[in-house]
PDB file of C-alpha atoms in Angstrom:
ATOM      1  CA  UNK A1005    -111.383 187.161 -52.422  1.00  0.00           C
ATOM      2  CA  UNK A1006    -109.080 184.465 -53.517  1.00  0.00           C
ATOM      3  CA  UNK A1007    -106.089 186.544 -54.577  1.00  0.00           C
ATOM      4  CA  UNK A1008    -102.619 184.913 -55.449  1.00  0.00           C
ATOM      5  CA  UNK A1009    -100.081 186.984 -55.939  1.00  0.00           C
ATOM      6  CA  UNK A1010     -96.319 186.071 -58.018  1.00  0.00           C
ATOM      7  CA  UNK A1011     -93.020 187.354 -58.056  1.00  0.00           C
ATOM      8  CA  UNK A1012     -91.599 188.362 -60.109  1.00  0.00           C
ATOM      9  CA  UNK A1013     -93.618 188.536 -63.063  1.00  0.00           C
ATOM     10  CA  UNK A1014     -90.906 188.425 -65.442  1.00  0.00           C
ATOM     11  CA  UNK A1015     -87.336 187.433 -64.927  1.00  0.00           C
ATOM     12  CA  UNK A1016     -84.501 187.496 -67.425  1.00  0.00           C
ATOM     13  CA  UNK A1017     -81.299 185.392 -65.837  1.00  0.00           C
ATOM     14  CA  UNK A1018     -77.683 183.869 -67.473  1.00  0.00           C
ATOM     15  CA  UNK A1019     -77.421 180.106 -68.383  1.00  0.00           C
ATOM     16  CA  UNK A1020     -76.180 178.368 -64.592  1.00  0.00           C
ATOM     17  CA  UNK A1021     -77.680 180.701 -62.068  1.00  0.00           C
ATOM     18  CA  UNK A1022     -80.819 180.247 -60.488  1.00  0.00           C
ATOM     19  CA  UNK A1023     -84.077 181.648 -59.694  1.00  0.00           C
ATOM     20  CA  UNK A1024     -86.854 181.790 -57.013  1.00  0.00           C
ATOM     21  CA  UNK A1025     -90.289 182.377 -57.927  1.00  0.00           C
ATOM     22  CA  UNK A1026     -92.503 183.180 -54.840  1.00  0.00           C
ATOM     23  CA  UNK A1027     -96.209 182.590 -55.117  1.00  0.00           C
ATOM     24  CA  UNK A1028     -98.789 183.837 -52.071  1.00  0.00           C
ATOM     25  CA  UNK A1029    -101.918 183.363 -51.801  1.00  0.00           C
ATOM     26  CA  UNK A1030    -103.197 187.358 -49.808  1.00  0.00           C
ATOM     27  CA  UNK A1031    -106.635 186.605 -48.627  1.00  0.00           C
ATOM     28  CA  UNK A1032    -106.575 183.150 -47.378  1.00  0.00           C
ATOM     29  CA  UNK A1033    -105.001 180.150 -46.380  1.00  0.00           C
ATOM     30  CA  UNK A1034    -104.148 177.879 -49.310  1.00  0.00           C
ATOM     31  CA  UNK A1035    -103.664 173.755 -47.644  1.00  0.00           C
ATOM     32  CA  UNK A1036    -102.591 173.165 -51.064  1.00  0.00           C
ATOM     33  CA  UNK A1037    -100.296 174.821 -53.814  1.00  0.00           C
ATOM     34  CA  UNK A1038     -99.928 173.640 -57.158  1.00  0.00           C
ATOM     35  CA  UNK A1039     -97.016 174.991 -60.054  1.00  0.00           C
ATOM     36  CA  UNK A1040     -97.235 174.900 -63.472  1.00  0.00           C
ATOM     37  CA  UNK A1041     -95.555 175.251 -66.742  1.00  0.00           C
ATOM     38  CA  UNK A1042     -97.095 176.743 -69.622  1.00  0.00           C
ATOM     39  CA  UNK A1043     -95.555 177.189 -73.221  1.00  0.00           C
ATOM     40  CA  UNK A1044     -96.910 179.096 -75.802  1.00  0.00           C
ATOM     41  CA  UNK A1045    -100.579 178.355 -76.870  1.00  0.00           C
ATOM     42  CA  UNK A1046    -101.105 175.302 -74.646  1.00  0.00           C
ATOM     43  CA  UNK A1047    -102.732 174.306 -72.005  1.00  0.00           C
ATOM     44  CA  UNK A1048    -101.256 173.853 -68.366  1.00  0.00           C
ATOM     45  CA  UNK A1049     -98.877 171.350 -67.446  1.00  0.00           C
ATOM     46  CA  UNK A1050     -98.831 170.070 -63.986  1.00  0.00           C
ATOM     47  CA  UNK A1051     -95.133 170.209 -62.320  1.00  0.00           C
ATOM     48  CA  UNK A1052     -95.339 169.774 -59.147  1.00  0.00           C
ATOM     49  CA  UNK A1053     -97.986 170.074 -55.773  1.00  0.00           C
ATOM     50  CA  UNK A1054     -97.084 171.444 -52.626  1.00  0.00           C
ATOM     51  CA  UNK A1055     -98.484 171.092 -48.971  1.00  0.00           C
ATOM     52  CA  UNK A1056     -97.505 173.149 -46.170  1.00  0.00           C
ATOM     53  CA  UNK A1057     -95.177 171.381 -44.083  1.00  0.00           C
ATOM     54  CA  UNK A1058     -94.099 168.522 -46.395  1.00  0.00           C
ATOM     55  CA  UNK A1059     -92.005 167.859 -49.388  1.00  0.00           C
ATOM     56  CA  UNK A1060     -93.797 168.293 -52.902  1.00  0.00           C
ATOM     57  CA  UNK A1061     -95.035 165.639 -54.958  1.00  0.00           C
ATOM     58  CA  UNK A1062     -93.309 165.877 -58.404  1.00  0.00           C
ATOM     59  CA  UNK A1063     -94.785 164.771 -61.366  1.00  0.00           C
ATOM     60  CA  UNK A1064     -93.587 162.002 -63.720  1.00  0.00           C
ATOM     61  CA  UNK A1065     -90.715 163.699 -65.921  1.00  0.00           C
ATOM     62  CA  UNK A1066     -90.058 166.695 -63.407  1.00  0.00           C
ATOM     63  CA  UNK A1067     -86.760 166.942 -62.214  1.00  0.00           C
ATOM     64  CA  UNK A1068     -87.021 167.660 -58.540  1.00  0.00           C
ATOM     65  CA  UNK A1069     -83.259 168.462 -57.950  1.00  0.00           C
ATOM     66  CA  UNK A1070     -84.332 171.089 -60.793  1.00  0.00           C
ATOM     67  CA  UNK A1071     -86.834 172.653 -59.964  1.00  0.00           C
ATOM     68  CA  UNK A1072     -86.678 172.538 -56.097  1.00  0.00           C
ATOM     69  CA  UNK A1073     -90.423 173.409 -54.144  1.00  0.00           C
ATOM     70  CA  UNK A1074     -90.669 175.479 -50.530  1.00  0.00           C
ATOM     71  CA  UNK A1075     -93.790 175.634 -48.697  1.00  0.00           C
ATOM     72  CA  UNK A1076     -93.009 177.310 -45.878  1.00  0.00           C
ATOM     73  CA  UNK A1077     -96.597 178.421 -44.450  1.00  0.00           C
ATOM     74  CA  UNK A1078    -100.012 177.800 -45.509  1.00  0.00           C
ATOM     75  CA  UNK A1079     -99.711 181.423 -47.133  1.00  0.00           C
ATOM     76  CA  UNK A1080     -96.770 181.101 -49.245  1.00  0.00           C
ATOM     77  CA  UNK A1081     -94.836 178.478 -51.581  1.00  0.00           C
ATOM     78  CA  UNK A1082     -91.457 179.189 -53.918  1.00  0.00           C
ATOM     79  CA  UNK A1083     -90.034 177.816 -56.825  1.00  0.00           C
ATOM     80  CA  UNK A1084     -86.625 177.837 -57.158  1.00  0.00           C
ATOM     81  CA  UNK A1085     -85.067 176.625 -60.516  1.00  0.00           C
ATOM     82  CA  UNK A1086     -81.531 175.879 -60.183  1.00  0.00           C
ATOM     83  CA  UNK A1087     -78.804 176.226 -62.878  1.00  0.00           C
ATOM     84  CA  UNK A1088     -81.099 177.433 -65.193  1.00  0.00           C
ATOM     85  CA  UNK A1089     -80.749 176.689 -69.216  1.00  0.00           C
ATOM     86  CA  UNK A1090     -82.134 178.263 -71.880  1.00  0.00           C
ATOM     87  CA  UNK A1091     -84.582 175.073 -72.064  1.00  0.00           C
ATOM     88  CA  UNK A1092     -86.717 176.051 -69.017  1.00  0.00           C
ATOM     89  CA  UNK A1093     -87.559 179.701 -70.282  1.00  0.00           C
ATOM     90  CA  UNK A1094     -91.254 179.651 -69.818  1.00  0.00           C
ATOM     91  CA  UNK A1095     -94.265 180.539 -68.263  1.00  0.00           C
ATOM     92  CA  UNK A1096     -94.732 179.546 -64.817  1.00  0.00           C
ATOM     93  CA  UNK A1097     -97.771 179.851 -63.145  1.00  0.00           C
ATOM     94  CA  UNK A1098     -98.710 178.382 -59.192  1.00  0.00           C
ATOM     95  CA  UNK A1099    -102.534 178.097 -58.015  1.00  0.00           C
ATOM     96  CA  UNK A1100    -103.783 177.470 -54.755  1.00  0.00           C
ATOM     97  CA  UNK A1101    -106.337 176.200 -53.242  1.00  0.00           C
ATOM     98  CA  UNK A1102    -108.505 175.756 -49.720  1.00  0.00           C
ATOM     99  CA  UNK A1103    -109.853 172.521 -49.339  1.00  0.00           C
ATOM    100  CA  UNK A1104    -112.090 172.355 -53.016  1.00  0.00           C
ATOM    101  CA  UNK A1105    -110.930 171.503 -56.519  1.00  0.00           C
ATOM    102  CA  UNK A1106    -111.398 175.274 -57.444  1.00  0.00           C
ATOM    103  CA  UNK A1107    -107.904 176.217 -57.703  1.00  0.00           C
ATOM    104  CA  UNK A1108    -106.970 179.982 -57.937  1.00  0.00           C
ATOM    105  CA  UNK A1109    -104.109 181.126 -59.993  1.00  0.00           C
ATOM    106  CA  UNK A1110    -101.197 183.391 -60.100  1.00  0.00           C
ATOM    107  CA  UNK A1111    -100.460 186.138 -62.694  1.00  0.00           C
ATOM    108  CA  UNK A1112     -97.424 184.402 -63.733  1.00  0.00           C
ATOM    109  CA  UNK A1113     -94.402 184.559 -64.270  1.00  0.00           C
ATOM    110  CA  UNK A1114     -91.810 184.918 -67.603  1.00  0.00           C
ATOM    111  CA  UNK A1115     -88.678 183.516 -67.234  1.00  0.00           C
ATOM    112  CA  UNK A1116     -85.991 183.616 -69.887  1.00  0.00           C
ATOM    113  CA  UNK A1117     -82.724 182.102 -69.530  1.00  0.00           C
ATOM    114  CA  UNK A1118     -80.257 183.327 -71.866  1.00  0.00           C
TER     115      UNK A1118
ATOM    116  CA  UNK B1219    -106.554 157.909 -67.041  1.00  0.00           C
ATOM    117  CA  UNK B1220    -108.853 160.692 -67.163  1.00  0.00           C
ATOM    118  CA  UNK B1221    -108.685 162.805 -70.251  1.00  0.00           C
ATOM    119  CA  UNK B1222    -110.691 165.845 -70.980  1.00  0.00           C
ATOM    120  CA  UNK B1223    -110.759 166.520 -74.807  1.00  0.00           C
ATOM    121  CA  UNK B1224    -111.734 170.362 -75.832  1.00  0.00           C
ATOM    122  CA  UNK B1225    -112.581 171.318 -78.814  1.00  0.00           C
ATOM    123  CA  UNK B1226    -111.846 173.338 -81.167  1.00  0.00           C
ATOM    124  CA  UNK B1227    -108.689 173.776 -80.584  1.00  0.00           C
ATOM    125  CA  UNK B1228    -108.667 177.099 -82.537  1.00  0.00           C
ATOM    126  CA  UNK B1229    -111.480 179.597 -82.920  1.00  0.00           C
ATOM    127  CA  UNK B1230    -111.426 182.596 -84.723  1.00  0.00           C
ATOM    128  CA  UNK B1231    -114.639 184.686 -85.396  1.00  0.00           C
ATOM    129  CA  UNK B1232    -115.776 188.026 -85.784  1.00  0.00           C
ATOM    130  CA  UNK B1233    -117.372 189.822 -83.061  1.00  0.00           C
ATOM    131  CA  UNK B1234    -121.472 189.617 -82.852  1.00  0.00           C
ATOM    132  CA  UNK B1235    -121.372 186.150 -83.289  1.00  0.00           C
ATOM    133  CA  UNK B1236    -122.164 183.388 -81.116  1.00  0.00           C
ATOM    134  CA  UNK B1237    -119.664 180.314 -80.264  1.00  0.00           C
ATOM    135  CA  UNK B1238    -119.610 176.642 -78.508  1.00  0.00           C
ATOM    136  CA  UNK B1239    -117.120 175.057 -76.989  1.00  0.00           C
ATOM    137  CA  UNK B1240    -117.057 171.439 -76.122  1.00  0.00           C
ATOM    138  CA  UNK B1241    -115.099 169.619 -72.998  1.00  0.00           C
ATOM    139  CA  UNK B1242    -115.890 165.824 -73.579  1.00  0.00           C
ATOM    140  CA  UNK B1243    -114.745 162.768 -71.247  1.00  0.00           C
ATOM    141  CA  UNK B1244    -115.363 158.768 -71.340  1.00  0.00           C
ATOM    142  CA  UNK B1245    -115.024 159.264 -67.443  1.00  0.00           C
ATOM    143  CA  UNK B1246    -117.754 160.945 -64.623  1.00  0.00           C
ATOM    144  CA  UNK B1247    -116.287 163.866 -63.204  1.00  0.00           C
ATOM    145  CA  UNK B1248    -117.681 165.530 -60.067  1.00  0.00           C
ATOM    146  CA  UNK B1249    -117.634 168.582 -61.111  1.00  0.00           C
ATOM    147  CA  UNK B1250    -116.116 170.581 -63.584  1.00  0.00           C
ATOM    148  CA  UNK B1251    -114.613 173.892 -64.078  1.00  0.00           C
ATOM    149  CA  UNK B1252    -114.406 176.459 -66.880  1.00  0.00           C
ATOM    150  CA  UNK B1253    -111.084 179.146 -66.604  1.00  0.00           C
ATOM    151  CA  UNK B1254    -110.264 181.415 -69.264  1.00  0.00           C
ATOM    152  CA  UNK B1255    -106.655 182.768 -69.284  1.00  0.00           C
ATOM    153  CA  UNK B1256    -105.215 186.148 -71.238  1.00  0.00           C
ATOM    154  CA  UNK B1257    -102.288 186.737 -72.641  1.00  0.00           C
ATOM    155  CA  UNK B1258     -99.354 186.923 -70.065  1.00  0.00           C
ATOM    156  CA  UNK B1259    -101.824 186.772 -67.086  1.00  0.00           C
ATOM    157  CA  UNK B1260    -103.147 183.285 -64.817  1.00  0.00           C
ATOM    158  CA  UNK B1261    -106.302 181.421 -65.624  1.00  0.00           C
ATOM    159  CA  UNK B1262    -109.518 182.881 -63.911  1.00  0.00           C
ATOM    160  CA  UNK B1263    -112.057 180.908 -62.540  1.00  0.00           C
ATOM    161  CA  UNK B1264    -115.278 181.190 -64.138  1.00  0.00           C
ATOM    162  CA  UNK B1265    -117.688 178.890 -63.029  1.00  0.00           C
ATOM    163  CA  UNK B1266    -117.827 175.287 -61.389  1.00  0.00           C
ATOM    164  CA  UNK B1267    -120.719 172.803 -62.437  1.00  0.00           C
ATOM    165  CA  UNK B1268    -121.575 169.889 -60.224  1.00  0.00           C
ATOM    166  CA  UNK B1269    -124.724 168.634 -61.012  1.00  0.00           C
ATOM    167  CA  UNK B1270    -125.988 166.645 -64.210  1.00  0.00           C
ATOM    168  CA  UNK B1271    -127.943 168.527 -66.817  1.00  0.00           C
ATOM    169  CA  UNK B1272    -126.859 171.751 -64.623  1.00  0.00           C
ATOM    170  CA  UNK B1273    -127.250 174.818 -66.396  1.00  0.00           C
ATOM    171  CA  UNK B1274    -125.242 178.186 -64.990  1.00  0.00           C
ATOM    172  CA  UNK B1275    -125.376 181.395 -66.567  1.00  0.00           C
ATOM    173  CA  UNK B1276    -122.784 184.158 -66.502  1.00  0.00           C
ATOM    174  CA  UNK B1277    -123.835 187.627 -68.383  1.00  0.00           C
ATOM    175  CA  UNK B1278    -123.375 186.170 -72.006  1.00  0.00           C
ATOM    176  CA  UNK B1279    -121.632 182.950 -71.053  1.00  0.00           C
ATOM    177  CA  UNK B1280    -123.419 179.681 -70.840  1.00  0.00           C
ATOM    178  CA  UNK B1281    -122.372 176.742 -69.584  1.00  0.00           C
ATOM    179  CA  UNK B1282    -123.766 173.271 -69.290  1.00  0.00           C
ATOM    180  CA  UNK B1283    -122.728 170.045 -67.867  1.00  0.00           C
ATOM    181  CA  UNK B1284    -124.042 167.286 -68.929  1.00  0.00           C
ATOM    182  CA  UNK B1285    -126.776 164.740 -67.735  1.00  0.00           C
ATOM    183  CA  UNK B1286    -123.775 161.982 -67.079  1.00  0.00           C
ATOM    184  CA  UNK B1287    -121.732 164.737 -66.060  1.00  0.00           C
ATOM    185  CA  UNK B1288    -118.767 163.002 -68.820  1.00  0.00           C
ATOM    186  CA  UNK B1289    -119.221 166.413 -70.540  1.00  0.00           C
ATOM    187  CA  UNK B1290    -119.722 170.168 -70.622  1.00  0.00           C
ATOM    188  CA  UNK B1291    -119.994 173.188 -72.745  1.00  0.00           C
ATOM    189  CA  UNK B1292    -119.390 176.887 -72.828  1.00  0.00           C
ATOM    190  CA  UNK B1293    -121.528 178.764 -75.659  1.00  0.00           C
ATOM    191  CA  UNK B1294    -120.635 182.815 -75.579  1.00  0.00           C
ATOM    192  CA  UNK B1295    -123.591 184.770 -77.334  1.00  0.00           C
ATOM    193  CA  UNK B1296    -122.525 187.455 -78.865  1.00  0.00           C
ATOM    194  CA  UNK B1297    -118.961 187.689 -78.599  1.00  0.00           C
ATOM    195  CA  UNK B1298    -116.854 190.882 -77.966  1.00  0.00           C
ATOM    196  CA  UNK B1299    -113.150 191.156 -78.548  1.00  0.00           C
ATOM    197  CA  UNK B1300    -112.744 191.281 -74.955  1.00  0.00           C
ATOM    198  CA  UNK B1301    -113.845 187.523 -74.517  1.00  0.00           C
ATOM    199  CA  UNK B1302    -110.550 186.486 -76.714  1.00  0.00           C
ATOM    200  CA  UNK B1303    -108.185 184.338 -74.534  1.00  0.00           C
ATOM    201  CA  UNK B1304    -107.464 180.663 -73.984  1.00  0.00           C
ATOM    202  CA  UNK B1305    -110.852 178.767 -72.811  1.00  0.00           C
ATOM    203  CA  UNK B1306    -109.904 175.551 -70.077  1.00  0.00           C
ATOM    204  CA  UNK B1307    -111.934 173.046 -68.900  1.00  0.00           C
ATOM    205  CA  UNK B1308    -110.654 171.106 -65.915  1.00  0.00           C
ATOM    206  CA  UNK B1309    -112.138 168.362 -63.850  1.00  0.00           C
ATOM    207  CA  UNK B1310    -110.844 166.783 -60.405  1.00  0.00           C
ATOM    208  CA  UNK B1311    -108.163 164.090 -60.636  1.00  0.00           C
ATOM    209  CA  UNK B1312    -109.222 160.835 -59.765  1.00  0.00           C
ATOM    210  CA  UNK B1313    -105.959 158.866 -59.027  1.00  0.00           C
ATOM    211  CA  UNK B1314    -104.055 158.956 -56.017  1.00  0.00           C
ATOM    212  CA  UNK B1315    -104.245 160.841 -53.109  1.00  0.00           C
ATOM    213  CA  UNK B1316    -103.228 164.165 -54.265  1.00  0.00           C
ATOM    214  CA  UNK B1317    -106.579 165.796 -53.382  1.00  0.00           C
ATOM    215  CA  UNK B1318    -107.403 169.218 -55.400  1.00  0.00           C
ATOM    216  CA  UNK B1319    -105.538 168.263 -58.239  1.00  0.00           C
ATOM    217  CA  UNK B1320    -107.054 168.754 -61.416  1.00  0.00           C
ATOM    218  CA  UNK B1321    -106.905 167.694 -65.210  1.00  0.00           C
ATOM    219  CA  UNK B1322    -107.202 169.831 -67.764  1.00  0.00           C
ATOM    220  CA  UNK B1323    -108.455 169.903 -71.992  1.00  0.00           C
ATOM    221  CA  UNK B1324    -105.598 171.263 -73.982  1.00  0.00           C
ATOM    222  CA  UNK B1325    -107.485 174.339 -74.313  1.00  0.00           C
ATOM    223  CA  UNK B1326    -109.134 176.781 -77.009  1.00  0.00           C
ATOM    224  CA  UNK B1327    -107.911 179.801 -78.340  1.00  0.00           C
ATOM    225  CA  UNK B1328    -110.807 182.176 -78.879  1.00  0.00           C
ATOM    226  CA  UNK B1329    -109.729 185.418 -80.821  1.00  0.00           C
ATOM    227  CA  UNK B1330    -112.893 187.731 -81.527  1.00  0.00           C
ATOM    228  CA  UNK B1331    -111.893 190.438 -83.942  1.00  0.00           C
ATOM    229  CA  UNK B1332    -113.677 193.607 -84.008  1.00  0.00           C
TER     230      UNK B1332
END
């Protein structure tokens, strides 16, 4: 149990466009989504958390015209990073969880902007 | 601020060989949580301890919070190449009202080489 699913898992786009990231959680209903940024041999860093219903809460530094958060149902939250540069290629992971502090992650997902 | 410090950082042993990892805090968590994360994939939960001095075992995976529950340790016994990955602790967030949030040590990066 506990599944969260994420597409896509890899995304390549062109400098200005944007892209949505979709994270679900299958087998349950998350109250609470959480998204991430990872780079290379570190440890998570906290972007943004999401309740169903409202807007996100946006963590200090984290442009929320940038990287704009959806939580549409208590099943499913998107990330959508607009007019992407080069500078936010990464490794973006969501979580969610059900009323606890155990949070269950997504597979990721790669995005390159080139 | 809470701040979970993990160390090492790095680790790099051969297989056979056993291995500690340390998640140390000057603050009382709740409870505390152990993920390990693979290459390209999302962190996977691996245990939660809540209780001081609580010991949980998983196959070859020990963990151990501690009797002021500021701290906690993993120790693998005999490590297999299939235990490489990055090692997280992660305790609840104690500010604010975002409930489930977590913080999380910056991580080790076990690689067990055959």
């Amino acid at each position: 149990g506990a599944v969260v699913s994420q597409h896509p898992s890899r995304v390549i786009c062109k400098s200005g466009t944007s892209v949505k990231i979709e994270c679900r959680s299958l087998d349950f209903q998350a109250t609470t989504m959480f998204w991430y940024r990872q780079f290379p041999k570190q440890s998570l860093m906290l972007m943004a958390t999401s309740n169903e219903g409202s807007k996100a809460t946006y963590e200090q530094g984290v442009e929320k015209d940038k990287f704009l958060i959806n939580h549409a149902s208590l099943t499913l939250s998107t990330l959508t990073v607009t007019s992407a540069h080069p500078e936010d290629s990464s490794f973006y992971i969501c979580s969610a969880t059900f009323g606890g502090y155990e949070q269950y992650f997504g597979p990721g997902t790669r995005l390159t902007v080139t | 601020t809470q701040l979970l410090e993990q160390s090492p950082q790095f680790l790099s042993i051969q297989e056979g060989e056993n291995l500690t990892v340390y998640c140390n805090s000057s603050s009382v968590f709740s409870s505390l949580q152990w993920y390990r994360q693979e290459p390209g994939e999302g962190p996977v939960l691996l245990v939660t301890v809540v209780t001081g001095g609580e010991v949980k075992k998983l196959k070859r995976l020990t963990f151990q919070f501690g009797d002021a529950r500021k701290d906690s340790s993993l120790h693998i016994t005999a490590a297999q190449p299939g235990d490489t990955g990055l090692y997280l602790c992660a305790g609840p967030w104690a500010g604010g009202t975002s409930y489930g949030k977590l913080t999380f040590g910056q991580g080790t990066i076990l690689t067990v080489h055959p």
